[in-house]
XYZ file of N, CA and C in Angstrom:
774
model
N -18.175 -12.449 18.029
C -16.938 -12.890 17.037
C -17.613 -12.477 15.741
N -16.724 -11.943 14.303
C -17.303 -11.624 13.162
C -16.534 -12.280 12.280
N -17.376 -12.647 11.239
C -16.579 -13.776 10.179
C -16.120 -12.654 8.957
N -15.166 -13.168 8.401
C -14.694 -12.310 7.021
C -14.561 -13.905 6.111
N -14.971 -13.410 4.975
C -14.607 -14.505 3.464
C -14.060 -13.421 2.867
N -12.725 -13.869 2.502
C -11.852 -12.630 2.024
C -11.006 -13.123 0.822
N -10.777 -12.551 -0.369
C -10.187 -13.018 -1.214
C -8.509 -11.944 -1.400
N -7.691 -12.246 -2.151
C -6.458 -12.123 -2.037
C -6.687 -10.477 -2.134
N -6.991 -9.781 -3.104
C -7.199 -8.497 -3.351
C -7.480 -7.539 -2.258
N -8.312 -7.680 -1.338
C -9.055 -6.827 -0.240
C -8.797 -7.280 1.054
N -8.152 -8.635 0.792
C -8.077 -8.954 2.465
C -7.370 -8.575 3.407
N -6.002 -7.929 3.178
C -5.364 -7.120 3.878
C -5.657 -5.524 4.309
N -6.548 -5.352 3.512
C -7.461 -3.806 3.609
C -8.094 -4.197 4.960
N -9.193 -5.176 4.463
C -10.084 -5.081 5.533
C -9.348 -5.581 6.984
N -8.402 -6.409 6.922
C -8.048 -6.498 7.988
C -7.304 -5.467 8.736
N -6.529 -5.001 8.207
C -5.913 -3.778 9.213
C -6.740 -2.700 9.238
N -8.176 -2.510 8.678
C -9.145 -1.885 9.366
C -9.851 -2.013 10.244
N -9.968 -3.352 10.367
C -10.803 -4.125 11.668
C -10.240 -4.067 12.834
N -9.004 -4.523 12.457
C -7.682 -4.997 13.684
C -7.785 -3.712 14.675
N -8.245 -2.327 13.990
C -8.060 -0.977 14.833
C -9.394 -1.361 16.033
N -10.142 -1.913 15.648
C -11.181 -2.053 16.871
C -11.230 -3.605 17.381
N -10.784 -4.628 16.807
C -10.973 -5.920 17.386
C -9.970 -6.846 16.780
N -9.674 -8.000 17.387
C -9.131 -9.199 16.456
C -10.206 -10.034 17.073
N -11.530 -10.347 17.431
C -12.206 -11.433 17.570
C -12.714 -11.830 16.533
N -12.191 -12.162 15.333
C -12.150 -12.679 14.022
C -12.129 -14.074 13.575
N -13.291 -14.319 12.899
C -12.691 -15.770 11.825
C -12.919 -15.396 10.603
N -11.531 -15.800 10.084
C -11.338 -15.229 8.771
C -11.374 -16.754 7.478
N -11.870 -16.525 6.386
C -12.156 -17.877 5.777
C -11.469 -17.164 4.182
N -10.548 -17.757 3.655
C -9.992 -17.783 2.144
C -10.215 -19.213 1.768
N -10.243 -18.829 0.384
C -10.447 -20.435 -0.798
C -9.155 -20.773 -0.835
N -7.823 -20.311 -0.657
C -6.513 -21.047 -0.503
C -5.840 -20.987 0.257
N -4.799 -21.855 0.464
C -3.703 -21.527 1.562
C -2.990 -20.399 1.265
N -2.623 -20.042 -0.347
C -1.638 -18.824 -0.602
C -2.835 -17.759 -0.180
N -3.693 -17.717 0.183
C -4.632 -16.488 0.595
C -4.547 -16.447 1.614
N -4.244 -17.421 2.601
C -4.115 -17.411 4.039
C -2.904 -17.080 4.666
N -1.677 -17.650 3.686
C -0.522 -17.066 4.071
C -0.478 -15.420 3.764
N -1.346 -14.904 3.067
C -0.687 -13.209 2.986
C -1.302 -12.613 4.102
N -2.441 -13.426 4.787
C -3.233 -12.717 5.973
C -2.822 -13.044 7.436
N -1.428 -13.987 7.443
C -1.129 -14.563 8.694
C -0.629 -14.045 9.666
N -0.090 -12.494 9.176
C 0.121 -11.656 10.256
C -0.538 -10.653 10.921
N -2.146 -10.737 10.374
C -2.827 -9.854 11.141
C -3.305 -10.749 12.620
N -4.049 -9.923 13.450
C -4.718 -10.392 14.361
C -5.902 -10.833 14.496
N -6.310 -12.181 14.780
C -7.585 -12.751 14.399
C -7.552 -14.229 15.176
N -8.741 -14.575 15.647
C -8.654 -15.708 16.343
C -8.646 -17.205 15.931
N -9.187 -17.277 14.432
C -8.970 -18.337 13.274
C -9.073 -17.991 12.053
N -8.267 -18.674 11.217
C -8.112 -18.792 9.769
C -8.493 -19.964 9.527
N -9.335 -20.036 8.082
C -9.555 -21.312 7.722
C -9.187 -21.109 6.170
N -8.127 -21.838 5.268
C -7.724 -21.608 3.921
C -8.132 -22.448 3.196
N -9.308 -23.074 3.124
C -9.745 -24.445 2.277
C -11.451 -23.765 2.011
N -11.921 -24.298 0.979
C -13.417 -23.826 0.181
C -14.086 -24.479 1.227
N -15.424 -23.977 1.571
C -16.373 -24.663 2.282
C -17.490 -24.447 1.524
N -18.614 -25.740 1.719
C -20.060 -25.273 0.994
C -20.853 -24.863 2.247
N -21.974 -24.936 1.975
C -22.947 -24.359 3.118
C -22.965 -25.020 4.229
N -23.087 -26.395 4.483
C -22.803 -26.812 5.850
C -21.604 -26.520 6.477
N -20.270 -26.530 5.685
C -18.990 -26.009 6.401
C -19.050 -24.613 7.253
N -19.545 -23.724 6.203
C -19.879 -22.303 6.762
C -20.685 -22.710 7.736
N -22.002 -23.012 7.902
C -22.713 -23.249 8.864
C -22.118 -23.887 10.382
N -21.497 -25.042 10.036
C -20.684 -25.695 11.321
C -19.817 -24.366 12.053
N -18.882 -23.491 10.986
C -17.755 -22.768 11.936
C -18.860 -21.550 12.689
N -20.136 -21.027 11.827
C -20.719 -19.905 12.210
C -21.065 -20.462 13.967
N -21.406 -21.691 13.762
C -22.282 -22.426 15.358
C -20.814 -22.436 16.211
N -19.742 -23.031 15.782
C -18.702 -23.415 16.571
C -18.320 -22.584 17.305
N -18.015 -21.134 16.458
C -17.356 -20.150 17.380
C -18.407 -18.901 17.477
N -19.701 -18.877 17.287
C -20.634 -17.903 17.613
C -20.443 -16.850 17.089
N -20.309 -16.854 15.496
C -20.101 -15.827 14.670
C -21.567 -14.994 14.755
N -21.288 -13.866 14.901
C -22.794 -12.734 14.751
C -23.168 -12.482 13.570
N -22.114 -12.203 12.584
C -22.242 -11.601 10.929
C -21.072 -12.310 10.267
N -21.337 -12.362 8.996
C -20.925 -12.872 7.934
C -20.446 -11.873 7.081
N -19.170 -11.134 6.730
C -18.806 -10.075 5.666
C -18.148 -11.100 4.561
N -18.702 -10.902 3.505
C -18.380 -11.816 2.096
C -17.861 -10.954 1.416
N -16.287 -10.851 1.402
C -15.664 -10.100 0.403
C -14.713 -10.899 -0.356
N -15.269 -11.730 -0.786
C -14.935 -13.021 -1.872
C -14.851 -12.357 -3.014
N -14.200 -12.731 -3.811
C -14.287 -12.593 -5.466
C -15.506 -12.405 -6.003
N -15.968 -11.180 -7.209
C -17.075 -10.973 -7.458
C -17.690 -12.002 -8.595
N -16.783 -12.979 -8.580
C -17.212 -14.168 -9.735
C -17.345 -15.416 -8.903
N -17.178 -15.395 -7.307
C -17.186 -16.373 -6.626
C -18.494 -16.589 -6.569
N -19.285 -17.159 -7.205
C -20.919 -17.365 -6.904
C -21.203 -18.447 -6.062
N -20.580 -19.589 -5.991
C -21.212 -20.674 -5.339
C -20.714 -20.059 -3.630
N -19.399 -19.576 -3.379
C -19.250 -18.812 -2.274
C -20.356 -18.253 -1.751
N -20.489 -17.334 -2.537
C -21.601 -16.039 -1.893
C -23.026 -16.589 -1.544
N -23.484 -17.694 -2.942
C -24.734 -18.546 -2.607
C -24.734 -19.451 -1.516
N -23.885 -20.262 -1.214
C -23.708 -20.900 0.136
C -23.363 -20.295 1.275
N -23.062 -19.076 1.299
C -22.729 -18.132 2.626
C -23.957 -17.406 3.108
N -24.550 -17.087 1.834
C -25.909 -16.503 2.355
C -26.876 -17.597 2.729
N -26.823 -18.846 2.309
C -27.771 -19.876 2.738
C -27.447 -20.011 4.273
N -26.231 -20.275 4.625
C -25.865 -20.694 5.623
C -26.233 -19.541 6.601
N -25.890 -18.251 6.653
C -26.345 -16.907 7.437
C -27.729 -16.929 7.406
N -28.803 -17.262 6.766
C -29.932 -17.610 6.883
C -30.754 -18.276 7.914
N -29.687 -19.692 7.450
C -30.374 -20.828 8.315
C -29.834 -20.788 9.881
N -28.893 -20.293 9.763
C -28.245 -20.171 11.478
C -28.503 -18.387 11.818
N -29.663 -17.962 11.280
C -30.064 -16.573 11.726
C -28.962 -15.789 11.813
N -28.122 -15.503 10.943
C -26.721 -14.048 11.998
C -27.173 -13.195 9.984
N -26.476 -11.917 10.363
C -26.399 -11.112 9.252
C -25.501 -11.604 8.175
N -25.750 -11.144 7.060
C -24.989 -11.379 5.927
C -24.844 -9.981 5.252
N -23.356 -9.965 5.189
C -22.714 -8.465 4.630
C -22.051 -8.579 3.381
N -22.746 -8.028 2.186
C -21.481 -8.417 1.004
C -20.961 -6.879 0.997
N -19.628 -7.290 0.588
C -18.661 -6.087 0.057
C -18.491 -6.291 -1.460
N -18.833 -5.374 -2.101
C -18.664 -6.038 -3.948
C -18.054 -4.789 -4.524
N -16.949 -5.194 -5.332
C -16.288 -4.226 -6.393
C -17.027 -3.808 -7.176
N -16.570 -2.843 -7.505
C -17.515 -2.160 -8.628
C -17.058 -2.494 -10.143
N -17.634 -2.694 -11.055
C -17.275 -3.446 -12.480
C -16.563 -2.135 -13.090
N -15.908 -2.243 -14.149
C -15.671 -0.851 -14.966
C -15.969 -0.894 -16.100
N -16.434 -1.979 -17.191
C -16.826 -2.287 -18.421
C -17.987 -0.913 -18.814
N -19.130 -0.849 -17.642
C -19.829 0.177 -17.996
C -19.383 1.599 -18.194
N -18.494 1.878 -17.906
C -18.063 3.126 -17.518
C -17.206 3.548 -18.736
N -16.708 2.369 -19.504
C -15.615 2.783 -20.562
C -16.231 3.296 -21.631
N -15.249 4.211 -22.298
C -16.010 4.928 -23.483
C -15.823 4.345 -24.940
N -15.014 3.859 -25.033
C -14.463 2.841 -26.184
C -14.432 1.367 -25.630
N -15.273 0.802 -26.050
C -15.331 -0.782 -26.180
C -14.855 -1.388 -27.352
N -14.174 -0.882 -28.344
C -14.187 -1.398 -29.920
C -13.306 -2.741 -29.743
N -12.229 -3.099 -29.055
C -11.603 -3.963 -28.966
C -12.148 -5.156 -28.077
N -13.481 -4.585 -27.347
C -13.765 -5.763 -26.261
C -15.069 -6.539 -26.641
N -15.081 -7.576 -26.274
C -16.099 -8.598 -26.858
C -16.462 -9.466 -25.254
N -17.694 -9.295 -25.435
C -18.393 -9.917 -23.800
C -19.137 -11.232 -23.831
N -19.177 -11.814 -23.161
C -19.562 -13.524 -23.257
C -20.487 -13.327 -21.845
N -21.068 -14.468 -21.929
C -22.194 -14.521 -20.644
C -21.323 -16.084 -19.726
N -20.814 -16.598 -20.402
C -20.330 -17.883 -19.814
C -19.221 -18.465 -20.800
N -18.401 -19.546 -20.050
C -17.153 -20.128 -21.019
C -17.114 -20.450 -21.995
N -18.516 -21.287 -22.214
C -18.897 -22.291 -23.207
C -19.161 -21.381 -24.648
N -19.376 -19.823 -24.229
C -19.570 -19.215 -25.489
C -18.298 -18.591 -25.841
N -17.180 -18.991 -25.656
C -15.583 -18.697 -25.970
C -15.758 -19.458 -27.800
N -16.306 -20.510 -27.463
C -16.160 -21.394 -29.034
C -16.742 -20.599 -30.094
N -17.735 -19.968 -30.001
C -18.334 -19.089 -31.295
C -17.543 -17.871 -31.251
N -17.088 -17.352 -30.378
C -16.372 -15.864 -30.311
C -14.737 -16.353 -31.121
N -14.369 -17.440 -30.859
C -12.767 -17.463 -31.317
C -12.694 -18.718 -32.705
N -14.237 -18.912 -32.916
C -14.408 -20.213 -34.299
C -13.305 -19.446 -35.504
N -13.327 -18.120 -35.523
C -12.614 -17.346 -36.904
C -11.537 -16.518 -36.224
N -11.204 -17.117 -35.265
C -9.883 -15.751 -34.501
C -8.636 -16.828 -34.457
N -7.582 -16.539 -34.997
C -6.228 -17.113 -35.068
C -5.267 -16.459 -33.784
N -4.701 -17.153 -33.187
C -3.757 -16.331 -32.306
C -3.604 -16.982 -30.816
N -2.793 -16.817 -30.335
C -2.634 -17.295 -28.709
C -3.651 -16.311 -27.850
N -4.209 -17.074 -26.695
C -5.004 -16.391 -25.664
C -4.604 -16.248 -24.375
N -4.272 -15.321 -23.729
C -4.087 -15.400 -22.476
C -5.284 -15.014 -21.332
N -5.226 -16.324 -20.586
C -6.637 -16.605 -19.790
C -5.847 -15.948 -18.162
N -6.500 -14.977 -18.049
C -6.810 -14.139 -16.635
C -7.660 -14.595 -15.623
N -8.607 -15.172 -15.943
C -9.417 -15.735 -15.031
C -9.653 -16.676 -13.930
N -8.416 -17.217 -13.468
C -8.109 -17.919 -12.471
C -7.919 -19.433 -12.780
N -7.283 -20.458 -11.710
C -6.772 -21.471 -12.038
C -8.324 -22.405 -12.252
N -9.364 -21.961 -11.460
C -10.134 -22.817 -11.023
C -11.393 -22.762 -12.282
N -10.978 -21.947 -13.666
C -11.452 -22.317 -14.545
C -11.084 -22.806 -16.073
N -10.044 -23.442 -15.547
C -9.260 -23.851 -16.686
C -9.620 -25.242 -17.280
N -10.325 -25.951 -16.359
C -10.845 -26.820 -16.904
C -12.307 -26.723 -17.728
N -12.724 -25.524 -17.591
C -13.405 -25.301 -18.431
C -13.113 -24.986 -19.545
N -12.067 -24.236 -19.771
C -11.666 -23.853 -21.122
C -10.793 -24.959 -21.712
N -10.126 -25.799 -21.155
C -9.646 -27.141 -21.473
C -10.769 -27.945 -22.350
N -11.912 -28.087 -21.550
C -12.788 -29.033 -22.410
C -13.921 -28.545 -23.572
N -13.230 -27.370 -23.805
C -13.912 -26.606 -25.077
C -13.046 -27.098 -26.159
N -12.121 -27.649 -25.951
C -11.035 -28.195 -27.231
C -10.622 -27.177 -28.304
N -10.217 -26.079 -27.586
C -10.031 -24.786 -28.726
C -8.589 -25.078 -29.551
N -8.653 -24.702 -30.619
C -7.410 -24.513 -31.598
C -6.470 -23.810 -31.011
N -6.618 -22.400 -30.411
C -5.801 -21.810 -30.010
C -4.628 -22.340 -28.699
N -3.644 -21.601 -28.967
C -2.725 -21.986 -27.582
C -3.315 -20.995 -26.898
N -3.630 -21.539 -25.582
C -3.961 -20.788 -24.033
C -2.952 -20.844 -23.331
N -2.695 -19.576 -22.749
C -1.285 -19.360 -21.714
C -2.393 -19.179 -20.663
N -2.329 -19.464 -19.380
C -2.755 -19.251 -18.293
C -1.917 -18.535 -17.018
N -2.449 -17.401 -16.748
C -1.832 -16.680 -15.473
C -2.596 -17.058 -14.426
N -1.900 -17.665 -13.314
C -2.538 -18.356 -11.755
C -1.413 -17.540 -11.096
N -1.978 -17.885 -9.845
C -1.395 -17.327 -8.445
C -0.071 -18.122 -8.116
N 0.826 -18.127 -7.594
C 2.316 -18.639 -7.694
C 1.954 -19.585 -6.385
N 1.332 -20.546 -6.673
C 0.865 -21.745 -5.225
C 1.175 -23.133 -5.872
N 1.671 -23.943 -5.005
C 2.224 -25.123 -5.614
C 1.074 -25.965 -5.714
N -0.132 -25.975 -5.083
C -1.195 -26.757 -5.265
C -1.492 -26.757 -6.346
N -1.829 -25.370 -6.733
C -2.828 -24.994 -8.038
C -1.766 -25.373 -9.265
N -0.584 -25.090 -9.265
C 0.216 -25.758 -10.363
C -0.107 -27.059 -10.445
N 0.258 -27.933 -9.497
C 0.142 -29.242 -9.410
C -1.046 -29.636 -10.084
N -2.354 -28.855 -9.643
C -3.768 -29.367 -10.257
C -3.939 -29.111 -11.863
N -3.209 -27.976 -12.121
C -3.524 -27.591 -13.680
C -2.327 -28.707 -14.555
N -1.387 -28.735 -14.070
C -0.639 -29.747 -14.625
C -1.191 -31.074 -14.770
N -1.866 -31.396 -13.938
C -2.456 -32.595 -13.925
C -3.467 -32.747 -14.934
N -4.116 -31.635 -15.153
C -5.224 -31.478 -15.911
C -4.576 -31.409 -17.488
N -3.416 -31.523 -17.890
C -2.783 -31.301 -19.225
C -1.880 -30.440 -19.669
N -2.146 -29.157 -18.826
C -1.339 -27.922 -19.055
C 0.141 -28.119 -19.139
N 0.771 -27.309 -20.129
C 1.997 -27.575 -20.270
C 2.747 -26.357 -19.482
N 3.680 -26.644 -18.801
C 4.230 -25.672 -17.910
C 4.651 -24.564 -18.806
N 5.287 -24.542 -19.806
C 5.444 -23.187 -20.889
C 4.150 -22.273 -21.155
N 2.787 -22.876 -20.917
C 1.797 -22.380 -20.956
C 1.387 -21.439 -19.440
N 2.238 -21.129 -18.721
C 1.807 -21.089 -17.346
C 2.785 -19.632 -17.025
N 1.712 -18.888 -16.486
C 2.496 -17.489 -15.856
C 2.012 -17.677 -14.004
N 2.815 -17.842 -13.673
C 2.380 -17.792 -11.968
C 3.016 -16.700 -11.385
N 1.830 -15.659 -10.925
C 2.422 -14.451 -10.375
C 1.033 -13.735 -9.545
N 1.626 -13.063 -8.395
C 0.461 -12.777 -7.782
C 0.086 -11.313 -8.551
N -1.287 -11.243 -8.659
C -2.127 -9.909 -9.269
C -2.455 -9.013 -8.338
N -2.870 -7.987 -8.643
C -2.885 -7.223 -10.077
C -1.684 -7.000 -10.842
N -1.590 -7.159 -12.003
C -0.652 -6.618 -12.630
C -0.729 -5.485 -13.332
N 0.350 -4.787 -13.217
C 0.270 -3.429 -14.089
C 0.265 -3.464 -15.516
N 0.204 -1.880 -15.926
C 0.289 -2.225 -17.184
C 1.309 -2.559 -18.131
N 2.677 -1.790 -17.962
C 3.720 -2.361 -18.398
C 4.092 -4.119 -18.381
N 3.818 -4.654 -17.547
C 4.066 -6.347 -17.297
C 2.715 -6.650 -17.888
N 1.684 -6.427 -18.281
C 0.660 -6.730 -19.015
C 1.237 -6.812 -20.558
N 1.657 -5.237 -20.934
C 2.323 -5.457 -22.473
C 3.284 -6.483 -22.622
N 4.175 -6.502 -21.563
C 5.617 -7.553 -21.801
C 4.962 -9.190 -21.876
N 3.905 -9.143 -21.079
C 3.387 -10.762 -21.371
C 2.567 -11.020 -22.595
N 1.990 -9.958 -23.083
C 1.589 -9.866 -24.456
C 2.800 -10.117 -25.647
N 3.741 -9.425 -25.266
C 4.656 -9.188 -26.367
C 5.434 -10.730 -26.384
N 5.777 -11.071 -25.138
C 6.700 -12.410 -24.538
C 5.899 -13.683 -25.488
N 4.785 -13.615 -25.243
C 3.841 -14.728 -25.674
C 3.316 -14.623 -26.800
N 3.417 -13.658 -27.513
C 2.730 -13.166 -28.941
C 1.021 -13.431 -28.649
N 0.522 -12.640 -27.604
C -1.163 -12.717 -27.267
C -1.907 -11.868 -28.293
N -2.870 -12.374 -28.400
C -3.786 -12.027 -29.568
C -4.941 -11.271 -28.769
N -5.308 -12.170 -27.895
C -6.665 -11.823 -27.290
C -6.408 -12.335 -25.340
N -6.785 -11.303 -25.035
C -6.736 -11.539 -23.318
C -8.404 -12.030 -22.602
N -8.457 -13.179 -22.281
C -9.657 -13.467 -21.656
C -9.540 -13.043 -20.041
N -10.644 -12.517 -19.683
C -10.747 -11.374 -18.246
C -11.991 -11.581 -17.834
N -12.061 -11.010 -16.562
C -13.504 -10.907 -15.628
C -13.716 -9.447 -15.415
N -14.649 -8.656 -15.412
C -14.614 -7.219 -14.883
C -14.785 -7.663 -13.362
N -13.485 -7.550 -12.851
C -13.189 -7.518 -11.194
C -12.658 -6.154 -10.774
N -12.908 -5.108 -11.363
C -12.986 -3.830 -11.105
C -11.607 -3.539 -11.301
N -11.414 -2.456 -10.247
C -9.908 -1.592 -10.550
C -9.192 -2.546 -9.534
N -9.697 -3.063 -8.289
C -8.769 -4.012 -7.609
C -8.008 -4.905 -8.467
N -8.792 -5.604 -9.285
C -8.492 -6.934 -10.191
C -7.776 -6.345 -11.189
N -7.145 -5.379 -11.416
C -5.954 -4.601 -12.535
C -7.060 -4.802 -13.995
N -8.501 -4.937 -14.211
C -8.788 -4.634 -15.311
C -8.544 -3.725 -16.105
N -8.475 -2.523 -15.389
C -8.049 -1.215 -16.421
C -6.826 -1.300 -16.868
N -5.618 -1.678 -16.405
C -4.248 -1.471 -17.037
C -4.428 -2.955 -17.683
N -5.294 -3.910 -17.540
C -5.372 -4.946 -18.563
C -5.655 -4.567 -20.065
N -7.030 -3.846 -19.805
C -7.545 -3.482 -20.942
C -7.052 -2.290 -21.742
N -6.022 -1.494 -21.302
C -5.231 -0.430 -21.488
C -3.994 -0.742 -22.141
N -3.494 -2.023 -21.690
C -2.158 -2.625 -22.410
C -2.738 -3.252 -23.635
N -3.817 -3.878 -23.936
C -4.548 -4.416 -24.776
C -5.076 -3.638 -25.922
N -5.527 -2.494 -25.525
C -5.754 -0.993 -26.716
C -4.616 -0.947 -27.227
N -3.443 -0.944 -26.552
C -1.585 -0.069 -26.827
C -1.286 -1.260 -27.675
N -1.732 -2.343 -27.727
C -0.829 -3.187 -28.351
C -1.678 -4.237 -29.306
N -3.105 -3.612 -29.666
C -3.793 -3.923 -30.733
C -4.647 -5.539 -30.424
N -4.865 -5.930 -29.220
C -5.221 -6.838 -28.545
C -6.453 -7.004 -28.470
N -7.175 -8.051 -28.448
C -8.417 -8.035 -28.602
C -8.564 -8.462 -26.805
N -9.789 -8.099 -26.381
C -10.286 -8.350 -24.742
C -11.634 -9.072 -25.093
N -11.751 -10.620 -24.402
C -12.797 -11.452 -24.253
C -13.236 -11.061 -22.550
N -14.222 -10.331 -22.204
C -14.809 -10.237 -21.003
C -15.809 -10.943 -20.792
N -15.706 -11.998 -19.581
C -16.694 -12.719 -19.038
C -17.851 -11.673 -18.159
N -18.922 -11.684 -18.368
C -19.758 -10.762 -17.497
C -19.949 -11.334 -16.227
N -19.976 -10.314 -15.212
C -20.549 -10.401 -13.927
C -21.662 -11.106 -13.690
N -21.684 -12.094 -12.929
C -23.490 -13.003 -12.627
C -24.132 -11.938 -11.465
N -25.258 -12.145 -11.625
C -25.967 -11.276 -11.133
C -26.933 -12.305 -9.966
N -26.283 -11.387 -8.792
C -26.959 -12.088 -7.598
C -27.600 -10.843 -6.885
N -28.483 -11.807 -5.943
C -29.499 -10.812 -5.145
C -28.807 -10.912 -3.800
N -27.875 -9.904 -2.976
C -27.215 -9.815 -2.199
C -27.671 -9.537 -0.901
N -28.665 -8.723 -1.166
C -29.356 -8.096 0.268
C -28.503 -7.026 0.553
N -28.055 -6.851 1.680
C -27.202 -5.807 2.258
C -25.485 -5.739 1.659
N -25.479 -4.742 0.865
C -24.154 -4.506 -0.103
C -23.686 -3.487 0.047
N -22.224 -3.055 0.081
C -21.455 -2.109 0.412
C -20.581 -2.062 -0.635
N -19.765 -0.717 -1.248
C -19.195 -0.557 -2.470
C -17.596 -0.001 -1.681
N -17.686 0.350 -0.429
C -16.327 0.689 -0.151
C -16.151 -0.207 1.141
N -14.898 -0.474 1.256
C -14.264 -1.031 2.649
C -14.350 -0.609 3.935
N -14.193 0.798 3.933
C -14.477 1.653 5.073
C -15.754 1.498 5.634
N -16.721 1.317 4.447
C -18.081 1.581 4.899
C -18.611 0.259 5.697
N -18.189 -0.728 5.122
C -18.132 -2.054 5.795
C -17.785 -2.087 7.445
N -16.721 -1.761 7.351
C -15.978 -1.568 8.794
C -16.802 -0.947 9.879
N -17.447 0.457 9.450
C -18.056 1.413 9.776
C -19.405 0.812 10.447
N -19.977 -0.083 9.529
C -21.355 -0.699 9.633
C -21.224 -1.754 10.800
N -19.957 -2.322 10.647
C -19.491 -3.477 12.174
C -19.435 -2.814 13.196
N -18.442 -1.884 13.176
C -18.482 -0.994 14.154
C -19.600 -0.875 14.664
N -20.557 -0.056 14.083
C -21.955 0.372 14.944
C -22.828 -0.361 15.261
N -22.868 -1.779 14.728
C -23.642 -2.803 14.962
C -23.535 -3.829 15.846
N -22.368 -3.885 15.785
C -21.722 -5.219 16.449
C -20.574 -5.026 17.642
N -19.773 -3.903 17.600
C -18.801 -3.868 18.404
C -18.997 -2.903 19.311
N -19.901 -1.895 19.068
C -20.196 -0.735 19.818
C -21.142 -0.956 20.785
N -22.119 -1.884 20.174
C -23.329 -2.626 21.075
C -22.616 -3.816 22.198
N -21.684 -4.211 22.256
C -21.289 -4.949 23.005
C -21.300 -4.694 24.666
């Protein structure tokens, strides 16, 4: 049994690749929505709620998982840290798939400000007037609300009923919500900027798969500021940057040695 912790962007690709060789899989996603996207693939088990270290350990033991592939979002720091510890304490291999960021490869960064954490937004926006489009995910909305910014914040979230209910409970107004599955292309990014009179986009460097390139291009072409939260640094150990390389490693080390 191989375990996969999957985000919404790479999940389908990973499962379509690994299903050529095995369906002896246990899959973990952070949301019910993520699980729904993957339900048509062949697997033995799927769990669509967040797990802590003990939760991962319990599932590893219950299903005799031999290795865990962590393909969670590059900013899902707690997920990765919990999984690394769970794998170490159950003596199985942890394998990380990591998207490559794009910020370092950009030649022109004139309209891009980088910050280390959400709290830094306060100083960046202290002399900035205009609406902000938050594309960093629903789990970070409370951090932004707690800053008590003067700007109107429009939040782009996944089209998930539970997520919408949660953020409305936080006090977000329905007119400040865009519910759509990403990644979002260039033209749609431009349309959102125009429709909501956006002057700055808050984003993560979540790689090509996360639609950051199109987001930055749309911002440049509309004279919109980009505020980019830097990727956290984690010592993952064994790491791959291409999905196919993960599958080839799993096939060689765990499937052909049966």
